[in-house]
């Protein structure tokens, strides 16, 4: 082993100094489908695609929103992109890299919440261009994203305004239809579930809004135009009274040439002379052969007419009359030239049961299908997450509780027309045959998940051994409190994946108070799956959110939490209070831009700059001092301290010290950090990122993250009672590689894992069962590591062989006289000095 390390050391040193050539990726070539399109050229006319279908990505439930994927062999489209859509597409193998167009029906977080992450992923795939269509605020929204994503180089994001002419490509022609509500909205537009009427703020809420925006001005936070947050609100560009519908008409598909029939008629099949004949009959022209006229109907199957489908959102009753009176839809109702095969309704039941809307639906005729996407659509979306949790639950039912799904208590209303309520992955095929296809919809079979786990080698035995060891171990001298209760909602890094969502941890301080540590995309959906029908109670208990830094995987779930929290307070009849948000001040411009262009959200927040909670920080603003006191009082904390950590600029960790004495420390994203060690001294629990496995220290430095052993060593130096590792690279989808430094004070976090301080002795005892459950994954990762180390050894040997001739030449050229040796030695000493 010593020899291996001695060989690897010089190679690794050179790699760090010269840059890692091993990991340098070649420049991204245009994607294969784009190269094919380039070869075809703009004049290529396919005559319409042969296969087209719509597929439900998200069925409209409160936890998932509504999103549609449209497929043809030439193009891929996405209608709406709420939080979690990217994760669902990744899990269900709907290729993100093929998206040409994203269509958005409304500038509301339920429609655009996943767009930040989706754009960053599209950029990483090498997609050169993506066109977004929808409301006019889209362009400003993309500019706002750059506040935390930086310049989006390498991808051309084009915005097609709703007033633009029709869009046409190889698959279809798309018309955008702007629809304005009869209502004039106040400061808050309807939530994702549009059955809720527009909110009117009380005077107390209005004052809290101005207090929160005034805080920005008092602290000198100004925007590029020179205005403060308070004055910038007046120049709002948002328009909640606007939605955009899309009428999509497929190109006609020419009939297929009947080769056998052509042979029967004596046509020159198999020769060059047949080409113009095929072209003529496919274009509907008759031909003459040996004095006989042959019609297209004799040689071709009937052409497939260009069917149409419509995607429309009707958030509330204020949009019904404008929709019913819109001439664009009337052209496709009754005796229409282009029959409408399907209308997709993103609308609450309060709209669907309105007589006016029903009459409008009926005017499309009996042959038109209607797909409903709203909160009454009960559908499991994240099947893999449910499967893993069901299997983990066999190991420890309390630490790994079973997931639930949030279902609306109200059943969908019955309608007198052919309607179908959405399910995840439900398909409607437009070509080659019009039909519903349910073969890909998800089936949730708990018994099947359990049986699969029980058949794994050594799994049952390891679980039994753990349970036996618990029974034999002595009872603890004192029973620890249920609180704090730590619920890991997202334990993966960078992008949401099917097993691990991105960063978020809920700390239940008591039965009625809780704090969120980071809030990545999809955090609300994770809460829904964890708490089910109790979600509104959990949101009402939320008193504060800590945002560690401005990377998208740590904060883009915040806005949905704010909006859904207001909905929960209203549903349970509780008074509204702004949520305390501890975050870098650089978060405010993003919130301000969204507030100005999309929805009013600043009244939801009382923001405390994270830098003001550092040890020794001077707080000059009375408003901030008041908010800090409120934070400590509301959360029953003696101390809420932050420190700068070694990641990106303005990245923070935090430590919470409760009045009862316990201390929890959260690292955020960081390399090993001395400031964190000092702040967290003698903590009961350290939650530390362990993005990468041991052996990838160079990559950890490049990406400013920690390896498993580095995270453990931080906890040991901190003298933490227990260390929970999280924020794993998505290459470790189910479980990370175990380090030799693992001991009885270290545990691995999983999504939906729930622990309290009394569980510390239990968590390490679960590792044998976890290794048995994920044995195949661990074996694959070990093989990958061994191959990587073998490559390094080969590189070290080659480097050593290259150096040997140089060393020999140096020895031969070395002067032999004593004087020369003396001069040479003196020269070396001078150089070192």
Phi, psi and omega in degrees: 000322179297321180296320179298316180295321181294329177287320184287329187301310181296327179293316182294325179295317179296323180297318181292325183279328185256353183093149186274099177293331182299325184260001180290126181269144177292157179305141183288125175281160173304144181296155188303316181293331178286324176296320178298318180294322178296321179294322180296322180080165185291339184271355182291128182243104185283345182075024178092149181285156179270337180231124176218131173212156172257144179224133179285122173270310177231132193272002177104000178294163184298329183276347188229342183073192182237127179209144181234142176245130179243129186243136160220166181291350180257328188217161171228142183226152175231129176254111182072148186213072178283180179301138176089352182295317179299319179297318179294319179295321178294316182295321187259016172059040171264110194292114178294324186295345182265001185290121174269322188223141171238123181252132183239127184276340184198147176275077179224148186302328179296340180258334187239002186298334179263003186291325179303304181296323181297318181295318179296322178291318178300321178298317181293329181287346180093007178299121186285333185209141172220135182253130179249132181238143178154209184299159187293343182282358183303318183297318178294325179296318178295323176295323180294323180301324183294345178301321181247344180270341187080182180300133180270068181285148177095351176223134178266110178262103181262143178247125177257107183295158183294342180272358183290156176297173181303149178257138182225136173221198184292339186263313189201171172249133184241126175253131174267134183238101177288139180229126180254134180290155174288336185275155171250114186281150174279215187287340184231123177279169183299154178284184182307320174273103190286003177293342181281133182286156179305134186281137173249122184285145174283164177303324180296320180294321180297320180292324179293327178296311182293327178296318182291322179284327178296327179305319180299316181292321181297328181269012175074022180276111180240163184252169186306331181278000178092353181270157175273174181300321184295318182281334184290338181298330186290336181265049185283142176250003184289152179215084182292351180272007183245129166234159180237123175263160182232123174256117187243121182243121180290148173289148179296139177260120180294152180293160178275140179285129182269099187295314182297320178296321179296321178295319179300325181275001175082018179287154185284063180293136179091002178242168180295337183290343183284336185302308179296332178293315179299315181299319183293310184291327177293333177273006177087015182260142175281155177233162176244126180228119181053044175081001181248135177276128179243126183274159178301327182296334180283335187247350183228149169291159180300144177293151177269114184295161181279092177293160179238154168223154184234136173244120185223137174248131176234090189297327181201180186296340180294342180265350188296308184297315176301326177292314182298329184266359185285125183292333181299324179281327182300330180295339183253010179250156181072225181275073184273146177295320179249105182295142178269117181282324187210138169241125178262119183253112171263093190202145176285164181296335178298331175279315185296332180269357177290131184302320181297317182290322178296319178295323177296319178297318183294333182293346176285345176096166186289341182275352180271128175272152180233124178254126182256128174236109176200188188292344179278354180278103182269117184206134172285130181253310185267075186296319182296324178296318177296319182297310181300317183293323177299320181286321176295327180299333177294332181281312180206104185298332182277317181287329179239075182292151177295147179276158174234172175240142180281117176245138175293134183292336181271131177282152179296142182288147177280137181235146184271059178195167183289093179243152175227132177271140189295146170226150178300126177077006172299136181246146165237115183270128177266327177217145003281345183225136179284117179191155171279141178232120182248011183292339181260356181294155190276138174243128185257100185244096183298318182300321179295319179297317181293315181300321179298319180291319184292339179277350182290140180301133173070359183291307182299319181298317181294322178295317179296319178298320178297313182296324178293319180295327178292318180295325183276339182287147181293149179291145179297147182298321179227138180274124182281158182293157176294336183247145005286145175251122184256122179244116180275114182263330179213120186237011178255169181246161169073287184228151178293135177232173189295330181264313184244125172277173182279176199304127169186134178223127178262128175248110175279108183285329178201189181291343183226018177219139178208161180226140174259129173258105187067160193205066182291170180305134178088007180300318180297318178299320177297318177298320178298316181289333181278319188252347178058233185290351179272006188301319181295320177298318181296318180293324178294331180281346184289122184252335183204155175230133174253123176253117188286321180196179192264015173290142190302328183285004180241350184218353186284001171267358186295316186297321179293324176299317180298313183292317181288331177294318178298318178301318182294315179300319180292318181297322182267005176069031181259150181292146181278134172224140178299148178276134177284123182238116175264118187200162171301143182298341181291351176287331187299318179302324177296314179297322180295315180297315180296320178301317183288324190257337189237290182222148176283116183230350185294334179289349178282344195238138162244109191262133176248116178301131183301328181295336181285349179257007174290153179298126179083003181292139177267124179253111184267345183268122176301326180297316179293320178301319179295320181292323178296317178297320178296320179301310182294318182292313184296320183270359182057047181251144171278331185205139170230100187248146176238162171211151175289138179241172188267080177221235175278179177294142178062041175257136186232150163252172181214159176227131179249123177246116184276157180296337178278352173115338182288157183223126178240133181241138180235127187278338195063210175263129182192155162281169176309129192227121181295323179298323178292319178302313182293318181294327187264011183312129175062031178292150172287323182218131170248122173258109188235139177294141175221067190299321189235158179281162175299144184100348179247038182298323180295316178296324178298321178293316180302321185259006180052051176233183181244151170271172182302308183294324178299318179296318180296318180296324176300315179296322179294317178294331179283344187063040179287141178295322180210151182234123172253123180269137176211193180058054181277144172305145182290353173292340175256068191300315184261316185208143177279166174288138180280138179266152174299341181280357178297138179212191184288001178250013187232137175226162180251131180273141173237153173302136178072012173285141184229122180225158168233178186298330180288349180272357184304317179293335185281318190305313180296334180289347179278348188299316177303320179292322178295320178296323178290319181295323184247033185301317181297319180294318179296317180299318179297318180292322178296318178299319180296320179294317180297320177296320180295318180293324178296321177297321179294320179297315178300317179297322179294318179296317179297318179296322179293320178295322179293329183281334184301312178300322180295321179294321179296316179297322180296321179293319181293325183275355184291130179294146186254346182287148180302320181297318180297319179299319180296316180296319181296317180297316179299320179298317181297317180298318179298319181296321180295322179295000000 
